[in-house]
XYZ file of C-alpha atoms in Angstrom:
394
model
C 162.998 57.379 43.347
C 161.513 54.310 41.695
C 157.759 53.880 41.932
C 154.937 53.083 39.557
C 152.571 55.757 38.277
C 149.270 55.725 36.389
C 151.290 55.051 33.232
C 152.270 51.589 34.462
C 148.849 49.912 34.823
C 146.018 48.682 32.623
C 143.038 50.028 34.570
C 140.209 48.925 32.291
C 137.650 46.972 34.294
C 139.864 47.004 37.395
C 138.674 48.152 40.810
C 141.099 50.815 41.971
C 141.352 52.094 45.560
C 142.614 55.681 45.609
C 143.826 57.183 48.871
C 143.132 60.889 48.445
C 143.402 63.783 50.883
C 139.937 65.331 50.917
C 140.318 66.677 54.448
C 139.056 70.084 53.356
C 138.433 73.108 55.607
C 134.695 73.429 56.186
C 132.304 75.446 58.278
C 128.725 74.398 59.024
C 128.801 71.771 56.288
C 130.155 74.132 53.639
C 133.636 73.820 52.152
C 135.637 77.035 52.543
C 138.596 76.013 50.365
C 138.294 73.589 47.420
C 142.043 73.301 46.752
C 142.459 69.689 47.865
C 139.440 68.516 45.884
C 140.452 70.454 42.762
C 144.003 69.066 42.888
C 142.708 65.502 43.130
C 140.321 65.771 40.164
C 142.968 65.132 37.413
C 143.854 61.728 38.901
C 140.178 60.815 39.252
C 139.295 61.845 35.702
C 142.257 59.963 34.226
C 141.290 56.743 36.036
C 137.689 57.071 34.861
C 138.830 57.743 31.282
C 140.853 54.525 31.422
C 137.814 52.476 32.432
C 138.624 51.941 36.091
C 136.072 51.407 38.832
C 137.326 54.034 41.277
C 136.916 53.698 45.028
C 137.990 56.935 46.752
C 138.944 57.033 50.428
C 140.045 59.839 52.739
C 139.814 61.043 56.303
C 137.992 64.195 57.393
C 138.658 65.908 60.701
C 139.479 64.072 63.914
C 136.574 61.784 64.886
C 138.932 59.817 67.155
C 138.041 56.352 65.912
C 134.301 56.749 66.464
C 131.439 57.140 63.983
C 130.339 60.759 64.187
C 127.860 62.348 61.732
C 129.639 65.681 62.209
C 132.602 64.237 60.309
C 130.726 62.419 57.548
C 132.272 62.515 54.058
C 128.843 62.707 52.345
C 128.985 66.418 51.535
C 132.563 66.047 50.303
C 131.436 63.323 47.899
C 128.832 65.738 46.526
C 131.461 68.446 46.104
C 133.808 66.028 44.327
C 131.043 65.117 41.889
C 130.400 68.771 41.061
C 134.086 69.613 40.758
C 134.825 66.676 38.456
C 131.605 66.599 36.482
C 131.429 62.864 37.188
C 128.664 60.732 38.685
C 129.956 60.145 42.215
C 128.102 57.922 44.654
C 128.656 57.529 48.389
C 129.087 54.556 50.688
C 127.886 55.043 54.268
C 130.805 52.966 55.512
C 134.399 52.335 54.431
C 134.401 48.609 55.253
C 131.807 45.865 55.725
C 129.195 43.944 53.763
C 127.239 46.951 52.426
C 130.402 48.630 51.204
C 131.608 45.377 49.614
C 128.266 44.968 47.840
C 128.502 48.497 46.405
C 132.060 47.784 45.209
C 131.014 44.504 43.525
C 128.192 46.331 41.710
C 130.453 48.967 40.165
C 130.910 49.249 36.400
C 133.880 50.738 34.491
C 133.926 54.513 34.985
C 131.972 54.458 38.242
C 133.200 56.476 41.248
C 132.409 55.518 44.841
C 133.494 57.686 47.810
C 133.816 55.810 51.103
C 132.848 57.131 54.505
C 135.513 58.618 56.788
C 138.426 56.234 57.318
C 139.011 57.610 60.809
C 135.644 56.365 62.017
C 137.687 53.261 62.880
C 140.577 53.084 65.305
C 142.205 50.556 62.973
C 143.023 53.322 60.503
C 145.486 55.285 62.630
C 146.668 52.104 64.375
C 147.608 50.637 60.963
C 145.689 47.511 61.972
C 146.321 44.612 59.615
C 142.729 43.323 59.740
C 141.333 46.776 58.980
C 143.792 47.117 56.052
C 142.636 43.725 54.724
C 138.999 44.870 54.921
C 139.859 48.041 52.990
C 141.628 45.923 50.368
C 138.662 43.552 49.952
C 137.522 43.456 46.317
C 140.287 45.856 45.204
C 142.687 45.124 42.323
C 145.085 48.104 42.442
C 146.115 50.607 45.139
C 146.906 54.205 44.143
C 148.141 56.779 46.646
C 147.422 60.365 45.676
C 147.803 61.889 49.145
C 151.380 62.992 49.739
C 150.077 65.155 52.579
C 149.346 61.981 54.614
C 152.471 60.078 53.518
C 154.308 60.780 56.777
C 151.763 58.667 58.636
C 151.952 54.853 58.669
C 148.156 54.314 58.721
C 146.176 51.425 57.300
C 145.091 53.347 54.179
C 148.439 55.079 53.603
C 150.830 52.203 54.227
C 149.233 49.006 55.561
C 146.958 48.065 52.643
C 149.626 49.036 50.093
C 151.516 45.903 51.178
C 148.592 43.813 49.957
C 148.126 45.077 46.403
C 149.912 46.229 43.233
C 150.578 49.887 44.034
C 151.485 53.193 42.463
C 151.339 56.973 42.747
C 148.519 59.163 41.495
C 149.225 62.292 39.476
C 149.209 64.634 42.475
C 151.535 62.377 44.443
C 153.787 62.045 41.394
C 153.826 65.810 40.841
C 154.728 66.418 44.484
C 157.542 63.869 44.533
C 159.015 65.171 41.276
C 158.902 68.758 42.542
C 160.605 67.842 45.803
C 163.243 65.843 43.982
C 164.016 68.906 41.863
C 164.202 71.070 44.982
C 166.220 68.852 47.320
C 166.985 65.470 45.775
C 168.783 66.563 42.609
C 168.570 70.365 42.487
C 170.150 72.526 39.836
C 172.893 74.470 41.556
C 173.420 76.856 43.148
C 170.473 76.007 45.414
C 169.071 78.154 48.223
C 166.649 77.457 51.032
C 164.606 80.243 52.594
C 163.337 79.294 56.057
C 161.168 81.453 58.293
C 158.822 80.967 61.181
C 158.983 81.749 64.855
C 161.055 79.033 66.521
C 164.346 77.232 65.882
C 163.121 74.396 68.135
C 160.342 73.439 65.696
C 162.685 73.363 62.692
C 165.913 72.035 64.151
C 165.989 68.839 62.048
C 165.022 70.866 58.989
C 167.900 73.328 59.370
C 170.403 70.567 60.144
C 169.434 68.743 56.938
C 169.305 71.829 54.718
C 172.859 72.954 55.435
C 173.985 69.636 53.962
C 171.766 69.993 50.879
C 171.922 73.600 49.689
C 174.526 76.220 48.911
C 172.771 79.089 50.729
C 170.408 79.151 53.685
C 168.499 82.391 54.287
C 166.903 82.521 57.742
C 164.121 84.990 58.529
C 161.202 85.274 60.926
C 161.487 84.936 64.686
C 163.984 82.082 64.408
C 166.511 84.532 62.968
C 166.565 86.304 66.346
C 168.052 83.202 67.987
C 170.736 83.003 65.296
C 171.543 86.701 65.687
C 171.887 86.173 69.434
C 174.172 83.201 68.721
C 176.422 85.621 66.830
C 176.680 87.834 69.895
C 174.094 90.447 68.895
C 172.075 91.705 71.860
C 168.391 90.979 71.226
C 165.765 92.716 73.346
C 162.703 91.473 75.210
C 160.554 92.017 72.123
C 162.473 89.414 70.130
C 161.625 85.720 69.834
C 165.007 84.461 71.013
C 164.915 80.951 72.442
C 167.706 80.962 75.070
C 167.803 77.157 75.152
C 168.464 77.086 71.409
C 171.376 79.565 71.281
C 174.041 76.870 71.609
C 172.274 74.816 68.939
C 172.233 77.839 66.610
C 175.960 78.333 67.275
C 176.569 74.696 66.323
C 174.588 75.037 63.072
C 176.530 78.187 62.176
C 179.863 76.531 62.985
C 179.089 73.329 61.085
C 177.481 74.740 57.958
C 180.359 73.487 55.806
C 180.001 74.714 52.208
C 176.596 76.254 52.932
C 176.541 80.023 53.412
C 174.019 81.074 56.078
C 172.454 84.492 55.444
C 170.866 86.324 58.384
C 168.968 89.637 58.514
C 171.104 92.750 58.843
C 168.171 94.996 59.756
C 164.813 94.449 61.427
C 161.391 96.084 61.408
C 159.859 96.764 64.829
C 156.885 98.431 66.506
C 155.934 99.561 70.000
C 153.622 96.586 70.417
C 152.180 93.599 68.578
C 148.978 94.137 66.589
C 147.227 95.984 63.810
C 147.669 99.722 63.339
C 151.238 99.883 64.610
C 153.757 102.229 62.981
C 156.743 100.326 61.555
C 160.302 101.390 62.328
C 163.550 99.972 60.968
C 166.895 99.582 62.726
C 170.065 97.641 62.092
C 169.886 94.245 63.765
C 172.256 95.346 66.531
C 170.563 98.716 67.166
C 166.898 97.955 67.921
C 165.727 100.173 70.831
C 164.997 98.378 74.089
C 161.470 97.086 74.678
C 160.367 97.102 71.026
C 158.587 94.199 69.326
C 160.318 92.700 66.275
C 157.808 91.930 63.523
C 159.636 91.675 60.172
C 163.018 91.735 58.526
C 164.136 95.136 57.234
C 164.521 96.461 53.665
C 168.295 95.842 53.497
C 167.710 92.223 54.513
C 164.932 91.824 51.927
C 167.261 93.165 49.235
C 170.056 90.789 50.299
C 167.763 87.735 50.430
C 166.503 88.543 46.931
C 170.077 89.037 45.693
C 171.061 85.595 46.999
C 167.957 83.930 45.524
C 168.529 85.607 42.161
C 172.047 84.124 42.063
C 170.636 80.606 42.365
C 168.858 78.160 40.071
C 166.785 76.395 42.722
C 164.809 77.719 45.714
C 163.004 75.756 48.417
C 160.949 77.948 50.767
C 159.331 77.177 54.096
C 158.032 79.871 56.408
C 157.304 83.628 56.173
C 160.043 86.081 57.176
C 157.776 88.221 59.359
C 154.318 88.567 60.902
C 152.679 88.296 57.466
C 149.162 88.252 58.950
C 149.506 91.876 60.079
C 149.954 94.845 57.771
C 152.440 96.406 57.215
C 154.601 93.636 58.666
C 153.857 91.432 55.674
C 156.087 93.661 53.562
C 159.247 91.566 53.716
C 157.450 88.307 52.867
C 155.435 89.960 50.093
C 158.419 91.626 48.419
C 160.412 88.387 48.435
C 157.367 86.489 47.106
C 156.898 88.910 44.202
C 160.614 88.719 43.360
C 160.529 84.910 43.460
C 157.529 84.858 41.116
C 159.427 87.064 38.656
C 162.608 84.988 38.933
C 160.536 81.832 38.338
C 159.386 83.286 35.010
C 163.069 83.569 34.103
C 164.014 79.976 34.940
C 164.267 79.676 38.729
C 162.912 76.359 40.042
C 160.875 77.498 43.063
C 159.231 75.046 45.430
C 157.411 76.218 48.561
C 155.364 74.482 51.228
C 154.006 74.489 54.732
C 150.730 75.909 56.008
C 151.875 79.451 56.841
C 153.942 79.583 53.659
C 150.984 78.714 51.462
C 148.823 81.284 53.274
C 151.491 83.956 52.863
C 151.921 83.248 49.144
C 148.159 83.351 48.600
C 147.998 86.634 50.501
C 150.776 88.001 48.292
C 148.789 86.901 45.239
C 151.550 84.796 43.680
C 150.844 81.214 44.864
C 150.198 80.175 41.259
C 153.414 81.756 39.995
C 155.939 79.414 41.606
C 157.107 76.144 40.067
C 155.289 74.180 42.742
C 153.474 75.012 45.982
C 152.858 72.092 48.297
C 149.838 72.066 50.599
C 151.179 69.009 52.410
C 152.193 70.595 55.718
C 153.707 67.956 57.979
C 154.748 65.608 55.176
C 156.487 68.474 53.357
C 158.405 69.390 56.514
C 159.456 65.816 57.223
C 160.631 65.415 53.633
C 162.733 68.586 53.999
C 164.121 67.151 57.244
C 165.417 64.169 55.287
C 163.097 61.665 56.937
C 161.700 58.569 55.212
C 157.937 58.873 54.710
C 156.087 55.533 55.140
C 153.560 56.306 52.401
C 156.357 57.013 49.930
C 158.676 54.220 51.066
C 156.033 51.550 50.433
C 155.480 52.785 46.874
C 159.218 52.399 46.215
C 159.375 48.791 47.417
C-alpha cells in the first residue's frame, strides 16, 4: 500500500478537512460508548499540535438526506471537546455560506465540527457538486474513518479527488494491522471465522482459503460444513440446505489451506437463558436439540492450531456468546489468544459481534489490533477494493 500519512504534510496554517467516524451509539442524547471518539482523538491532537485549522466531518445515524434535529452532531462536538481537552466549536451546517464564513475565520489550532453530512442526499449519492462544496476553503483532505471506507460517498471518496490527501493515524493503524493479518502475514497464518450463516460470509471464506494456512470454522456456519461432510445435523442446527453444495466446493478447493471444523458440539433442550449445557460428538447430537456452542475438544483443537501459527485474523464468535454458559467456547479461545499475543502472536480481530464478544470476555485490549469497522473490515477480508482506501493510494 502506498498512501500519504500525517508525516507527509506541513499542516501549519493549513485548513484540514478530516473525515472521522463519530457515528457513536447514543440514547436520549447521551453517548453510551465513547470508543469511536476516543480513537479519533490522537489524530485530532496531532493536527492541532502541528498548527492546522481542523474541520471535522462525520455522519450520525440515518437521517435519509433530510435535516433532522434528532440526528444533530452538536452533542457529539461537545463530547469530542471534553475527550480531547481542546476548544471545539460547532457549525450548524456542513456546507453553505455560514459554514464557509466559520472556516475562513479559523486560526491555527482551531477545531470546527460540521453538522451531519447525511443531512444532504448528495453525501451518499457521491454528488460532485456536494463534494465541491465540502472542499470549499480546504487545503488538505485527511481520511481517518476506515469504517466508512467501503462506501463511495462524497466525504469518503468524492472530495478526496479534489485535494491533496492522506490517512489519519487511526486509518493508518487499521491499514497496517490488516496488512499484517492478510496482506503480508507472518506464516503460518490462521483465520478463525464464526457466525451463524455461510451465506453471509461466502466471499470471505472463498478469499481466506487462498490467503491463510489454516481456517477454523465455528458458530452456526460450521453446521453447514459438517453437513457437507455427510454428518447428519438435526433440526436444532443452523444448517443452510442451499449452501451445502457451496460448502462442499470450499472444502474441495481449499488447496494448501487446512480447514478445521468442530469435532464436538454443545447443545441444550431449547434456546435461551438458564438452559443446561450438554456435549456430544458432532455426529452424535440427540434429535431435536438446539446447538449453541462448539464443544471442549473443538476448543482445545482450535487453540492448538492457533498456537502453532504466527498470525491470526478473527471474525465471528464460535457460539451463542450472548447467553451463558454458551459463551464458554468463545471466551476460552479469546483468553488463549490474549495469552498467545503476549508471546508474539499477531492477532487481529474485527466485526461487530466479534468486538462485543471480546469485550465480554474482557480481553479486547489484549490483542494486537481490534477493528470496530464492521462492514469495511468484512469487505477487506473478502478481498474487495474499498473506495475510501483506493483513492488514498492514487
